[in-house]
Steps between C-alpha positions, in 0.01 A plus 500: 500500500645837399549772760449774240172674427226325309458574134181690576660737749563858387860586408725648765525878524858507369413275206200716413707819514764342280244394243345848501842662447570266211171586331499869595587633150209307350267606782594866457436474127151364559439763768608778266268381224217486751567854622516627142159343434354656815647838409353479150158401637485788746631741238204399287266577790655845530441560130138387534438757774652777291307392191170513691583848630583624150189339350264654757672836466464494119132407525441777751670763284294393201176525699579835666588674175213349305264775620528844657238402756709220648609603853868575542522331838495163325864569421566551872331167566730357233802630691380325815445181298853516362632535854305190604675310221825655622449349844424158354801532272727589793402187691568289193829682443619418853419132444669508160811643666521198733569266207704757307728551801566127526578488129741791532665337804572187296625705206731714713641234731488179293505566128713815512752323726506201265560718195753729670652310796765769557238735644364453850135409546262786572358342816731283709206337681286448192434131572374572850292797381348297217429206731327724754289659229401163355385389846326829585431711190480871579455827314830665412371848424307740728149591387592869473786430259290272283212750500730787399676303227180385333356849532806658339537245223138429402213665682616860530505543119150350484380741768650793312311396187177510700604832653559651156163370384329643809660842449390497136150399608455794738664755268474432127188286517319711761373781286324789665647454847831556676723202589429544871126499440524202265707306758227518765342173609142539629544726805881482510653819356730470204789661687483226765495227234794651312693543824435141604615368162814715516585377850449137399733530201765684699482220757532241223809675362652515848438129559635403159823702512574530872861381562510172691746221568461222247413162653439296184782304341682659208349516155629587156512875545717465815790324331832663418526559127840349431602325181465578130198274460286698749301805400492824693122526461277376782 
């Protein structure tokens, strides 16, 4: 009778660690492909949110300018609707960044080191950090940073299109009345409405361009432009 473990017993801890180390390159390759697929999927969800916002905005502009009797405050409702999509988009962007950050970690500390072994890895504890994140996935980017980035890149231009349309609606298309009178909503004076819109857009500009420490991992526009094969344009 053998004193060793039965064939059905699990392998010893040292044997399991050795087998994992031997197969680590293959495991990391499969993990990277999985993270790329997740990143692509969540990127598609981001595009869907933006597409819905653009579609609703286009339909609203068409309806508002189809008749002079259409109330201008529908454009203000459109701005609120775009901001609702912005909030949804921000939540999806934060989730998308979870998988993108893992992908960038593998690119920086595994593939870059394999291609150029003379350079040190970006994160000395990348295996521990990746292992912890695989066990307990967590958001890598604060909500405020994600909100500001999506606002600056996508939703602020959409809001400015609606703002330009609203200004045209209460000036050019409001014949026979002043812009302040045309901007009134029921019993709310036009000056109050214009002031509120101005404050909201100033706040949006402040949120979008307020200097803050970057928490997200580096992207293309952060890289040093060295080498003849890289362009100077971002």
